[in-house]
XYZ file of N, CA and C in Angstrom:
666
model
N 0.952 -1.246 0.054
C -0.165 -0.140 0.058
C 0.704 1.239 -0.240
N 0.335 2.206 -0.889
C 1.472 3.313 -0.774
C 0.951 4.575 0.134
N 2.100 4.664 0.937
C 2.093 5.589 1.742
C 1.053 7.176 1.860
N 1.550 7.641 0.045
C 1.348 8.896 -0.237
C 0.235 8.599 -0.773
N -1.087 7.499 -0.695
C -2.496 7.654 -1.399
C -3.088 7.186 -0.007
N -3.522 8.087 0.830
C -4.328 7.835 1.886
C -5.324 7.302 1.757
N -5.854 7.884 0.542
C -7.460 7.331 0.247
C -7.611 6.199 -0.330
N -6.332 5.338 -0.919
C -6.539 4.107 -1.032
C -6.760 3.172 0.318
N -6.558 3.533 1.246
C -7.106 2.980 2.746
C -8.819 3.149 2.901
N -9.479 3.614 1.954
C -10.666 3.697 2.050
C -11.635 2.602 1.409
N -12.439 1.854 2.077
C -12.871 1.013 1.567
C -14.850 1.654 1.445
N -14.896 2.471 0.690
C -16.531 2.928 0.806
C -17.216 1.620 0.680
N -18.291 1.473 1.259
C -19.276 0.703 1.386
C -20.438 1.068 0.460
N -20.327 1.029 -1.030
C -21.574 1.639 -1.480
C -22.706 0.960 -1.697
N -22.537 -0.460 -0.786
C -23.690 -1.368 -0.904
C -24.531 -0.943 0.361
N -24.060 -0.232 1.474
C -24.670 0.227 2.722
C -25.934 0.803 2.615
N -26.512 1.619 1.778
C -27.773 1.891 1.759
C -28.774 0.746 1.102
N -28.460 0.178 0.209
C -29.171 -1.146 -0.457
C -29.457 -2.256 0.547
N -28.393 -2.146 1.681
C -28.230 -3.341 2.499
C -28.958 -2.811 4.028
N -28.684 -1.704 4.443
C -29.379 -0.916 5.744
C -30.326 -0.014 5.790
N -30.476 0.575 4.237
C -31.342 1.835 4.238
C -30.571 3.358 4.268
N -29.498 3.150 4.872
C -28.451 4.450 5.082
C -27.589 3.989 4.657
N -26.641 5.260 3.343
C -25.837 5.260 3.339
C -24.658 5.440 3.973
N -23.327 5.226 3.879
C -22.153 5.097 4.410
C -21.932 6.863 5.277
N -21.544 6.906 6.113
C -21.294 8.597 6.750
C -19.824 8.841 6.974
N -19.630 9.956 7.017
C -17.932 10.408 7.144
C -18.247 10.826 8.840
N -17.008 10.025 9.306
C -16.300 10.744 10.718
C -15.373 11.282 10.431
N -15.354 12.936 10.330
C -14.812 13.818 10.022
C -13.105 14.006 10.534
N -13.805 14.016 12.143
C -12.495 13.957 12.981
C -11.009 13.298 12.825
N -10.289 13.774 12.591
C -8.987 13.520 12.804
C -8.234 13.281 11.122
N -9.380 13.530 10.497
C -9.087 12.451 9.088
C -7.891 13.945 8.300
N -7.029 12.854 7.995
C -6.004 14.248 6.759
C -6.900 14.852 5.706
N -6.260 16.142 5.136
C -7.105 16.891 4.501
C -7.382 16.552 2.878
N -6.252 15.674 2.674
C -6.463 14.881 1.072
C -7.116 13.643 1.028
N -7.082 12.884 2.565
C -8.126 11.886 2.556
C -9.738 12.172 3.089
N -10.044 13.119 3.638
C -11.128 13.776 3.427
C -11.668 13.937 2.164
N -11.049 14.978 1.497
C -11.705 15.524 0.144
C -11.780 14.055 -0.499
N -11.091 12.843 -0.560
C -11.299 11.755 -1.430
C -12.398 11.034 -0.920
N -12.648 11.092 0.093
C -13.955 10.162 0.994
C -14.969 10.707 0.497
N -15.217 12.090 0.808
C -16.385 12.785 0.307
C -16.499 12.886 -1.141
N -15.497 13.143 -2.343
C -15.746 12.886 -3.573
C -16.000 11.106 -3.947
N -15.583 10.381 -3.604
C -16.085 8.842 -3.737
C -17.605 8.705 -3.393
N -17.657 9.032 -2.006
C -19.275 8.456 -1.547
C -20.171 9.818 -2.693
N -20.036 11.223 -2.636
C -20.956 11.741 -3.338
C -21.182 10.978 -5.194
N -20.180 10.377 -5.699
C -20.014 9.786 -6.492
C -21.079 8.811 -6.825
N -21.075 8.372 -5.729
C -21.677 7.004 -5.806
C -23.151 6.807 -5.306
N -23.227 7.907 -4.510
C -24.895 8.238 -3.969
C -25.313 9.850 -4.278
N -24.656 10.591 -4.684
C -25.045 12.084 -4.786
C -25.183 12.594 -3.849
N -24.967 12.364 -2.445
C -24.563 12.961 -1.296
C -23.937 12.393 -0.066
N -23.407 13.399 0.746
C -22.574 12.835 1.697
C -23.146 13.667 2.840
N -22.711 12.746 3.942
C -23.222 13.262 5.495
C -21.948 13.061 6.431
N -21.336 14.186 6.499
C -19.856 14.098 7.724
C -20.379 14.311 9.295
N -19.712 13.865 10.171
C -20.164 14.455 11.549
C -18.558 14.746 12.197
N -18.632 15.457 13.270
C -17.448 16.118 13.813
C -16.691 16.956 13.295
N -17.049 17.481 12.112
C -16.412 18.223 11.266
C -15.789 19.527 11.598
N -14.341 20.108 11.597
C -14.080 21.575 12.041
C -14.467 22.534 10.700
N -14.513 23.824 10.816
C -14.567 24.913 10.283
C -13.848 24.643 8.914
N -12.601 24.635 9.497
C -11.604 24.248 8.293
C -11.542 23.234 7.526
N -12.101 21.989 7.783
C -12.534 21.069 6.686
C -13.595 21.472 6.445
N -14.270 22.182 6.799
C -15.822 22.463 5.837
C -15.387 23.585 4.761
N -14.371 24.163 4.747
C -13.848 25.172 3.813
C -13.103 24.388 3.036
N -12.395 22.925 3.596
C -11.855 22.377 2.252
C -12.751 21.893 1.480
N -14.246 21.404 2.168
C -14.867 20.249 0.993
C -15.774 21.453 0.320
N -15.604 22.405 0.733
C -16.283 23.927 -0.394
C -15.400 24.049 -1.261
N -14.399 23.847 -1.278
C -13.507 24.428 -2.464
C -13.837 23.332 -3.423
N -14.385 21.987 -3.181
C -14.282 20.818 -4.549
C -15.913 20.935 -4.313
N -17.061 21.216 -3.392
C -18.312 21.244 -3.390
C -18.997 22.353 -2.925
N -19.027 23.531 -3.881
C -19.379 25.041 -3.329
C -20.837 24.725 -2.372
N -21.360 23.611 -2.898
C -23.290 23.629 -2.216
C -23.295 22.927 -0.866
N -21.946 22.632 -0.603
C -22.190 22.178 0.963
C -22.149 22.775 1.969
N -22.948 22.041 2.906
C -23.603 23.330 4.147
C -22.621 22.431 5.300
N -22.660 23.574 6.398
C -21.956 23.269 7.775
C -22.364 24.106 8.495
N -22.814 23.100 9.568
C -23.259 23.770 10.941
C -22.425 23.690 11.817
N -21.821 24.897 12.356
C -20.990 24.706 13.428
C -21.498 24.395 14.724
N -22.830 24.643 15.338
C -23.147 24.109 16.229
C -22.961 22.416 16.455
N -23.438 21.766 15.486
C -23.774 20.090 15.353
C -22.444 19.766 15.235
N -22.057 20.849 14.144
C -20.480 20.225 13.587
C -20.455 18.922 12.674
N -21.997 19.142 11.832
C -22.434 17.910 10.389
C -21.851 19.235 9.345
N -21.505 18.435 8.219
C -21.042 18.811 7.389
C -21.722 17.781 6.125
N -22.235 18.359 5.059
C -23.270 17.602 4.505
C -23.468 18.122 2.719
N -23.112 17.312 1.825
C -23.401 17.857 0.216
C -24.775 16.996 0.038
N -25.538 17.777 -0.404
C -26.902 17.240 -0.542
C -27.957 16.853 0.573
N -28.783 15.898 -0.374
C -29.439 15.382 1.277
C -30.217 13.919 0.751
N -30.956 13.290 1.122
C -31.974 12.148 0.634
C -32.986 12.720 0.038
N -33.359 12.194 -1.073
C -34.631 12.882 -1.884
C -35.482 11.949 -1.895
N -36.145 12.042 -0.135
C -37.192 11.527 -0.507
C -38.123 12.355 0.964
N -39.137 12.212 0.782
C -40.347 13.366 1.303
C -40.002 12.556 2.769
N -39.937 13.916 4.104
C -39.777 13.686 5.350
C -41.278 12.669 5.966
N -41.125 12.191 6.633
C -42.281 11.219 6.868
C -41.925 10.858 8.862
N -43.264 11.034 9.402
C -43.211 10.482 10.783
C -42.908 11.662 11.706
N -42.466 11.217 13.095
C -42.213 12.291 13.890
C -41.223 11.667 14.652
N -39.950 12.688 14.964
C -39.404 12.231 15.972
C -39.050 13.452 16.938
N -38.667 13.564 18.413
C -38.813 14.509 19.239
C -37.764 14.792 19.541
N -37.063 16.008 19.775
C -35.736 15.776 20.166
C -35.639 17.130 21.495
N -35.103 16.216 22.797
C -35.415 17.031 23.499
C -34.163 17.044 24.689
N -33.630 18.501 25.000
C -32.742 18.552 25.650
C -33.280 19.147 27.345
N -31.904 18.723 28.167
C -32.545 19.401 29.409
C -32.107 20.803 29.682
N -30.771 21.289 28.763
C -30.499 22.329 28.789
C -29.845 22.743 27.823
N -28.997 24.078 27.610
C -28.899 24.546 26.444
C -27.927 23.918 26.118
N -26.694 23.736 26.952
C -25.451 23.731 26.464
C -25.688 22.133 26.111
N -26.688 21.321 26.050
C -26.280 20.221 25.663
C -27.366 20.028 23.894
N -27.510 21.191 23.392
C -27.855 21.522 21.781
C -26.765 21.049 21.281
N -25.981 20.911 21.472
C -24.368 20.657 19.986
C -25.161 19.260 19.862
N -24.779 18.402 21.224
C -25.263 16.796 20.675
C -26.722 16.473 20.181
N -27.974 17.457 20.863
C -28.980 17.273 20.282
C -29.278 17.523 19.063
N -28.335 18.510 18.134
C -28.639 19.236 16.902
C -27.965 18.095 16.121
N -27.137 17.540 16.594
C -26.413 16.394 15.644
C -27.076 15.330 15.296
N -28.083 14.892 16.614
C -28.895 14.006 16.074
C -30.199 14.620 15.450
N -30.873 15.953 15.624
C -31.660 16.360 14.542
C -31.230 16.197 13.488
N -30.336 16.589 12.952
C -29.864 16.961 11.802
C -29.958 15.875 10.968
N -29.168 14.408 12.111
C -29.186 13.412 11.520
C -30.420 12.822 11.112
N -31.268 12.586 11.913
C -32.520 12.759 11.825
C -33.274 13.100 10.714
N -32.902 14.138 10.217
C -33.434 15.316 9.218
C -32.878 14.671 7.560
N -32.033 14.819 7.602
C -30.606 14.092 6.198
C -31.300 12.918 6.137
N -31.705 11.745 7.383
C -32.170 11.094 6.571
C -33.836 10.484 6.362
N -34.153 12.049 6.212
C -35.686 11.759 6.001
C -36.950 11.725 6.930
N -36.501 12.176 8.284
C -37.771 12.241 9.150
C -37.696 13.949 9.632
N -39.181 14.000 9.984
C -39.409 15.015 10.544
C -38.755 15.150 11.997
N -38.342 16.300 12.648
C -37.903 16.920 13.814
C -38.657 17.537 14.647
N -38.853 17.443 15.643
C -39.656 18.692 16.863
C -39.104 18.679 17.754
N -38.314 19.645 18.044
C -37.306 20.270 18.984
C -38.012 20.786 20.099
N -37.393 20.333 21.228
C -37.872 20.861 22.421
C -36.830 20.998 23.475
N -36.050 22.148 23.476
C -35.076 22.642 24.398
C -35.266 23.140 25.567
N -34.532 22.620 26.370
C -34.147 23.460 27.762
C -35.343 23.296 28.494
N -35.394 21.955 28.429
C -36.616 21.519 29.439
C -36.271 20.693 30.021
N -35.664 20.564 30.938
C -34.647 19.935 32.119
C -35.656 19.987 33.486
N -34.867 19.153 34.382
C -35.974 18.641 35.466
C -35.677 19.707 36.680
N -34.765 20.437 36.498
C -34.412 21.960 37.071
C -35.628 23.136 37.432
N -36.841 22.184 36.170
C -37.910 23.403 35.922
C -38.776 22.626 35.076
N -39.257 21.837 35.683
C -40.164 20.689 35.167
C -41.754 21.140 34.425
N -41.643 21.864 35.326
C -42.971 22.449 34.496
C -42.526 22.675 32.937
N -41.380 23.506 32.625
C -41.354 23.014 31.177
C -41.297 22.068 30.338
N -41.054 20.955 30.898
C -41.468 19.748 30.183
C -42.709 19.467 29.865
N -43.174 19.877 31.285
C -44.924 19.411 31.178
C -45.617 20.400 30.385
N -45.097 21.588 30.139
C -46.214 22.171 29.312
C -45.977 21.907 27.526
N -44.991 21.045 27.486
C -44.521 20.641 26.241
C -44.793 18.966 25.888
N -45.408 18.334 26.722
C -45.368 17.027 26.826
C -46.633 16.429 25.606
N -47.657 17.006 25.821
C -48.434 16.562 25.072
C -48.016 16.764 23.404
N -47.376 17.913 22.954
C -46.823 17.632 21.549
C -45.159 16.618 21.566
N -44.574 16.525 22.622
C -43.818 15.274 22.651
C -44.516 14.070 22.417
N -45.702 13.458 23.024
C -46.396 12.346 23.093
C -46.698 12.208 21.181
N -46.707 13.097 20.490
C -47.353 12.961 19.184
C -45.935 12.153 18.450
N -44.991 12.212 18.831
C -43.587 11.771 18.262
C -43.299 10.249 18.261
N -43.275 9.346 17.296
C -42.771 7.891 16.947
C -41.766 7.674 18.482
N -40.850 8.614 17.966
C -39.683 8.047 19.174
C -39.064 9.288 19.499
N -38.678 8.946 20.833
C -37.932 10.717 21.479
C -36.506 10.107 21.875
N -35.710 11.589 21.482
C -34.423 11.621 21.911
C -33.901 12.504 23.195
N -33.473 11.893 24.098
C -33.448 12.649 26.001
C -32.113 13.050 25.464
N -31.803 14.046 25.546
C -30.248 14.644 25.677
C -30.108 15.400 27.041
N -29.513 15.053 27.504
C -28.993 15.290 28.942
C -27.400 15.241 29.363
N -26.619 16.064 30.247
C -25.974 15.920 30.983
C -25.889 15.984 32.567
N -25.014 16.725 33.353
C -25.203 16.672 34.732
C -25.600 15.388 35.386
N -26.859 15.004 35.929
C -27.409 13.673 36.607
C -27.977 13.068 35.320
N -28.803 13.432 34.467
C -29.100 12.961 33.492
C -30.511 12.626 33.646
N -31.152 12.988 34.191
C -32.218 12.501 34.756
C -33.324 12.688 33.677
N -33.250 13.475 32.974
C -34.312 14.165 31.875
C -34.813 12.508 31.365
N -34.183 11.619 30.826
C -34.504 10.669 30.346
C -35.839 9.837 30.988
N -35.178 9.641 32.504
C -36.293 8.435 33.023
C -37.160 9.282 32.824
N -37.267 10.809 33.168
C -38.469 11.456 33.348
C -39.648 11.200 32.159
N -39.013 11.620 31.210
C -39.905 11.560 29.905
C -40.108 10.058 29.771
N -39.258 8.863 30.005
C -39.541 7.627 29.889
C -40.888 7.401 30.825
N -41.351 7.871 31.737
C -42.238 7.937 32.341
C -43.612 8.489 32.267
N -43.523 8.805 31.002
C -44.347 10.093 30.446
C -44.939 9.679 28.819
N -44.463 8.706 28.212
C -44.622 8.680 27.024
C -44.874 7.114 26.507
N -45.531 7.007 25.568
C -45.932 5.788 25.125
C -44.539 5.043 24.331
N -43.810 6.013 23.886
C -42.897 5.376 22.840
C -41.695 5.415 23.427
N -40.449 4.533 22.799
C -39.106 4.251 22.749
C -38.657 5.752 23.288
N -37.773 5.723 24.117
C -36.863 7.269 24.457
C -35.635 6.491 24.408
N -34.714 7.339 23.748
C -33.183 7.006 23.095
C -32.230 8.190 23.977
N -32.040 8.051 25.263
C -31.229 8.665 26.171
C -29.913 8.702 25.844
N -29.564 9.793 25.351
C -27.912 10.603 25.018
C -27.478 11.458 26.472
N -26.628 10.828 26.980
C -25.743 11.188 27.868
C -24.618 12.343 27.692
N -24.519 13.269 28.035
C -23.728 14.357 27.310
C -22.401 14.414 28.584
N -21.511 15.162 28.254
C -20.347 15.354 28.860
C -20.309 16.898 29.407
N -21.449 17.403 29.708
C -22.144 18.312 30.158
C -21.977 19.045 31.611
N -21.264 19.213 32.335
C -21.356 19.151 33.810
C -20.197 19.525 34.680
N -20.178 19.456 36.101
C -19.366 19.984 36.966
C -18.127 18.768 37.383
N -17.692 18.304 38.028
C -16.126 17.886 37.952
C -16.783 16.177 38.263
N -18.167 16.007 39.268
C -18.321 15.269 39.499
C -19.111 14.172 38.282
N -19.316 14.955 37.273
C -20.008 14.877 36.140
C -19.290 13.583 35.563
N -17.973 13.960 35.310
C -16.528 13.119 35.025
C -16.877 12.662 33.555
N -17.336 14.134 32.805
C -17.190 13.753 31.662
C -18.534 13.228 30.595
N -19.391 13.264 31.839
C -20.810 12.603 30.895
C -20.768 10.704 31.692
N -19.893 10.769 32.469
C -20.040 9.221 32.985
C -21.224 9.119 33.825
N -21.573 10.012 34.536
C -22.319 10.139 35.539
C -23.581 10.046 35.298
N -23.888 10.770 33.860
C -25.291 10.954 33.311
C -25.487 9.715 32.647
N -24.464 8.950 32.121
C -24.324 7.376 31.228
C -25.042 6.558 32.535
N -24.624 6.416 33.821
C -25.130 5.567 34.425
C -26.108 5.780 35.092
N -26.672 7.079 35.334
C -28.166 7.464 35.635
C -28.724 6.512 34.765
N -29.011 6.877 33.154
C -29.752 6.597 32.286
C -30.093 5.213 32.006
N -28.186 3.860 31.985
C -28.628 3.085 32.405
C -29.409 1.851 33.065
N -29.064 3.073 34.642
C -29.842 2.160 35.942
C -31.492 3.151 35.717
N -31.581 3.854 34.663
C -32.947 4.112 34.948
C -34.186 3.034 35.350
N -35.035 3.369 36.188
C -36.145 2.600 36.499
C -37.738 2.571 35.310
N -37.608 3.603 34.320
C -38.311 3.563 33.683
C -38.351 2.755 32.829
N -39.200 2.491 32.120
C -39.045 1.640 31.299
C -39.426 2.000 29.345
N -39.254 1.545 28.641
C -38.505 1.877 27.100
C -37.326 2.924 26.935
N -36.647 2.773 27.580
C -35.186 3.418 27.695
C -33.844 3.095 27.506
N -33.460 3.303 25.928
C -31.994 2.794 25.482
C -31.502 3.837 25.262
N -29.822 3.749 25.838
C -28.423 4.351 25.627
C -27.805 4.404 24.708
N -27.250 5.481 24.266
C -26.221 5.782 23.685
C -25.188 5.834 24.103
N -24.331 6.089 23.517
C -22.348 6.680 24.112
C -22.424 7.915 24.337
N -21.924 8.337 25.090
C -21.458 9.864 25.568
C -21.598 11.099 24.784
N -21.959 11.946 24.042
C -22.186 12.988 23.179
C -22.543 12.290 22.043
N -22.768 11.015 21.753
C -23.436 10.307 20.268
C -24.401 10.989 19.688
N -24.469 12.188 19.463
C -25.925 12.601 18.446
C -26.570 11.848 17.492
N -25.292 11.719 16.931
C -25.611 10.961 15.782
C -26.197 9.323 16.158
N -25.277 8.525 16.727
C -26.108 7.404 16.882
C -27.556 7.360 17.354
N -27.593 8.313 18.265
C -29.353 8.451 18.768
C -30.364 9.024 17.331
N -29.786 9.905 16.487
C -30.539 10.286 15.618
C -30.647 9.274 14.508
N -29.690 8.267 14.507
C -29.826 7.239 13.074
C -30.556 6.389 13.483
N -30.498 5.686 15.209
C -31.820 4.526 15.797
C -32.872 5.405 15.688
N -33.367 6.418 15.985
C -34.502 7.086 15.800
C -35.161 7.245 14.785
N -34.348 7.011 13.664
C -34.922 7.196 12.263
C -35.324 5.385 11.842
N -34.550 4.936 12.264
C -34.808 3.742 12.042
C -36.000 3.112 12.782
N -36.398 3.552 14.272
C -37.821 3.402 15.002
C -38.899 4.324 14.239
N -38.580 5.214 13.522
C -39.622 6.181 12.687
C -40.007 5.351 11.662
N -38.993 5.096 11.064
C -39.710 4.259 9.741
C -40.278 3.423 10.060
N -40.136 2.580 10.807
C -41.013 1.301 11.414
C -42.288 1.496 11.813
N -42.286 2.556 12.404
C -43.569 3.439 13.193
C -44.312 3.800 11.954
N -43.762 4.275 10.738
C -44.929 4.590 9.569
C -44.896 3.955 8.575
N -44.265 2.610 8.734
C -44.901 1.475 7.879
C -46.431 0.630 8.010
């Protein structure tokens, strides 16, 4: 293998969409510039669109040189070219405990939207002011699946899990003071929830939550 051709390392899975319903996604963080450009080009040529996560502003400018139509959101750090040409369907509710959790929530929400779901956002509805959540709960209940994003102690997922009849995907975030342990305390709270119907993804994994939520939403709409 030639070390001066890093793009040769990438085995682009062009059959993934036919196999799973979702095309391959690019994890941009840490990728060399030439490697990232080559991967975006090959996926775009195969699928007509590309979805990248954890991208920097510098990487966005790099990709825009090849794809002027590329869109970059500095909050979610999602870098995309084109979109899935499918009508939006169903409903996913994405909720956050606080405003500091929004970057992870937006990664989830924009992932689901790119893959064809309607998304309703309910931000800053954490348990410190439980009335905020209760004021929105009837709208949240209209969704086929709920994504609950929370740092600190991560209690939001448990509360929502006890109030809705649909699956809840809990996303712990690394938001919090020292005893939050970079999201570990929120993760353990969510894993140990006594509310039924809750599944948990990794710390700050908004993309994973958005992907699973889209799968559930598609099943609900069939």
